[in-house]
Amino acid sequence: DQAMNFVEAVPPGATVLPPVIDLEFHGNCSRRPSPNELAGEIAVFLDIVENRFKQPVLYYVTEEFVEAYGDAIPPRPLWVRSILREPDREGWTIWQYHPAGRVDGIEGDVDLNVLSGTLDDLRMPGGGP
């Protein structure tokens, strides 16, 4: 259902960033899925979304999520949220380093991120440098 909602809501196109799936421990979930359950659900999402957008999905993750489920999910480029320090792992594509930054022209707090490589690298199949 989430994948279908995503492809209906987001138009594919050259100016759109790659699709992202948010994978972290947060919110009101009282039960965490087993690694096999999660892998199955993510595989369905990836199949639908990547076929529509013709590029890999990025995983928005925390270090804790990767430690718990990293071996169970299909490899994809990572957008790592790591507020206190640079991500411990190599190969991140985007690093969210601050949750409450300021940007001219935007009222209120915004997440601050660093891209490894160029925007063209991000849009290429493979998802990064």
Short mmCIF file of C-alpha atoms in Angstrom, two decimals:
data_model
loop_
_atom_site.label_atom_id
_atom_site.label_comp_id
_atom_site.label_asym_id
_atom_site.label_seq_id
_atom_site.Cartn_x
_atom_site.Cartn_y
_atom_site.Cartn_z
CA ASP A 1 0.00 0.00 0.00
CA GLN A 2 2.81 2.42 0.85
CA ALA A 3 4.60 1.77 -2.44
CA MET A 4 1.43 2.33 -4.45
CA ASN A 5 0.72 5.54 -2.53
CA PHE A 6 4.29 6.68 -3.23
CA VAL A 7 4.15 6.10 -7.00
CA GLU A 8 0.75 7.79 -7.22
CA ALA A 9 1.87 10.84 -5.23
CA VAL A 10 5.36 11.42 -6.67
CA PRO A 11 5.74 12.09 -10.39
CA PRO A 12 8.79 10.47 -12.01
CA GLY A 13 11.06 12.91 -13.80
CA ALA A 14 14.59 14.11 -14.36
CA THR A 15 14.35 16.89 -11.76
CA VAL A 16 13.16 14.64 -8.95
CA LEU A 17 15.62 13.29 -6.38
CA PRO A 18 15.78 9.50 -6.07
CA PRO A 19 12.98 7.90 -4.05
CA VAL A 20 13.75 7.36 -0.36
CA ILE A 21 12.37 4.91 2.20
CA ASP A 22 12.62 5.98 5.86
CA LEU A 23 13.91 3.07 7.96
CA GLU A 24 14.44 3.95 11.61
CA PHE A 25 13.20 3.21 15.11
CA HIS A 26 10.74 5.98 15.81
CA GLY A 27 7.10 6.73 16.30
CA ASN A 28 4.32 4.61 17.67
CA CYS A 29 5.31 1.10 16.58
CA SER A 30 5.05 -1.20 19.55
CA ARG A 31 6.44 -4.26 17.72
CA ARG A 32 9.52 -4.49 15.56
CA PRO A 33 9.34 -6.94 12.67
CA SER A 34 11.74 -9.84 12.39
CA PRO A 35 14.57 -9.32 9.88
CA ASN A 36 12.82 -11.72 7.47
CA GLU A 37 9.49 -9.89 7.75
CA LEU A 38 11.15 -6.55 7.14
CA ALA A 39 13.17 -7.87 4.20
CA GLY A 40 9.99 -9.19 2.57
CA GLU A 41 8.13 -5.91 2.94
CA ILE A 42 11.06 -3.88 1.68
CA ALA A 43 11.50 -6.18 -1.33
CA VAL A 44 7.90 -5.52 -2.40
CA PHE A 45 8.35 -1.76 -1.95
CA LEU A 46 11.62 -1.77 -3.91
CA ASP A 47 10.13 -3.80 -6.76
CA ILE A 48 7.22 -1.38 -7.26
CA VAL A 49 9.06 1.91 -6.71
CA GLU A 50 12.30 1.10 -8.53
CA ASN A 51 10.41 -0.22 -11.55
CA ARG A 52 8.47 3.04 -11.70
CA PHE A 53 11.40 5.43 -11.18
CA LYS A 54 14.12 3.38 -12.95
CA GLN A 55 16.67 4.11 -10.23
CA PRO A 56 17.57 2.66 -6.84
CA VAL A 57 15.77 3.74 -3.71
CA LEU A 58 17.88 5.38 -1.00
CA TYR A 59 17.49 4.11 2.55
CA TYR A 60 17.18 6.90 5.13
CA VAL A 61 18.57 5.13 8.21
CA THR A 62 20.05 5.58 11.64
CA GLU A 63 23.18 3.71 12.71
CA GLU A 64 21.01 1.72 15.18
CA PHE A 65 18.69 0.57 12.40
CA VAL A 66 21.58 -0.60 10.22
CA GLU A 67 23.10 -2.48 13.15
CA ALA A 68 19.79 -4.27 13.79
CA TYR A 69 18.65 -4.94 10.19
CA GLY A 70 21.50 -4.08 7.81
CA ASP A 71 22.32 -7.69 6.93
CA ALA A 72 18.67 -8.54 6.23
CA ILE A 73 17.76 -5.85 3.70
CA PRO A 74 18.87 -5.61 0.06
CA PRO A 75 21.85 -3.25 -0.30
CA ARG A 76 21.03 0.27 -1.48
CA PRO A 77 22.63 3.71 -1.19
CA LEU A 78 22.40 5.13 2.35
CA TRP A 79 21.17 8.46 3.66
CA VAL A 80 22.50 8.23 7.20
CA ARG A 81 21.20 10.27 10.12
CA SER A 82 24.12 10.69 12.50
CA ILE A 83 23.86 13.86 14.53
CA LEU A 84 26.82 13.57 16.89
CA ARG A 85 29.51 12.46 14.42
CA GLU A 86 30.22 11.48 10.82
CA PRO A 87 28.73 8.06 10.04
CA ASP A 88 30.86 5.12 11.14
CA ARG A 89 30.38 3.28 7.90
CA GLU A 90 31.90 3.93 4.49
CA GLY A 91 29.77 4.34 1.43
CA TRP A 92 27.13 6.77 2.65
CA THR A 93 25.55 8.87 -0.08
CA ILE A 94 23.91 11.53 2.09
CA TRP A 95 24.67 12.38 5.71
CA GLN A 96 22.14 14.23 7.87
CA TYR A 97 24.34 15.94 10.43
CA HIS A 98 21.95 18.44 12.08
CA PRO A 99 18.19 18.26 12.79
CA ALA A 100 17.54 21.96 13.49
CA GLY A 101 19.53 24.13 11.11
CA ARG A 102 18.57 27.41 9.51
CA VAL A 103 18.39 28.19 5.79
CA ASP A 104 17.73 31.61 4.27
CA GLY A 105 14.22 31.79 2.85
CA ILE A 106 12.77 29.06 5.07
CA GLU A 107 10.99 29.77 8.35
CA GLY A 108 11.74 27.36 11.15
CA ASP A 109 14.21 24.55 11.58
CA VAL A 110 15.37 22.31 8.74
CA ASP A 111 17.52 19.18 8.59
CA LEU A 112 21.04 19.85 7.31
CA ASN A 113 22.65 17.26 5.04
CA VAL A 114 25.85 16.66 3.08
CA LEU A 115 25.91 14.91 -0.29
CA SER A 116 28.86 12.66 -1.09
CA GLY A 117 29.55 13.34 -4.74
CA THR A 118 27.43 15.42 -7.09
CA LEU A 119 23.72 15.71 -7.79
CA ASP A 120 24.35 13.94 -11.12
CA ASP A 121 26.01 11.06 -9.21
CA LEU A 122 22.93 10.82 -7.01
CA ARG A 123 20.58 10.58 -9.99
CA MET A 124 22.64 7.90 -11.78
CA PRO A 125 21.74 4.22 -11.52
CA GLY A 126 23.67 2.95 -8.53
CA GLY A 127 22.80 6.04 -6.50
CA GLY A 128 26.12 7.64 -5.74
CA PRO A 129 29.84 7.76 -6.17
#
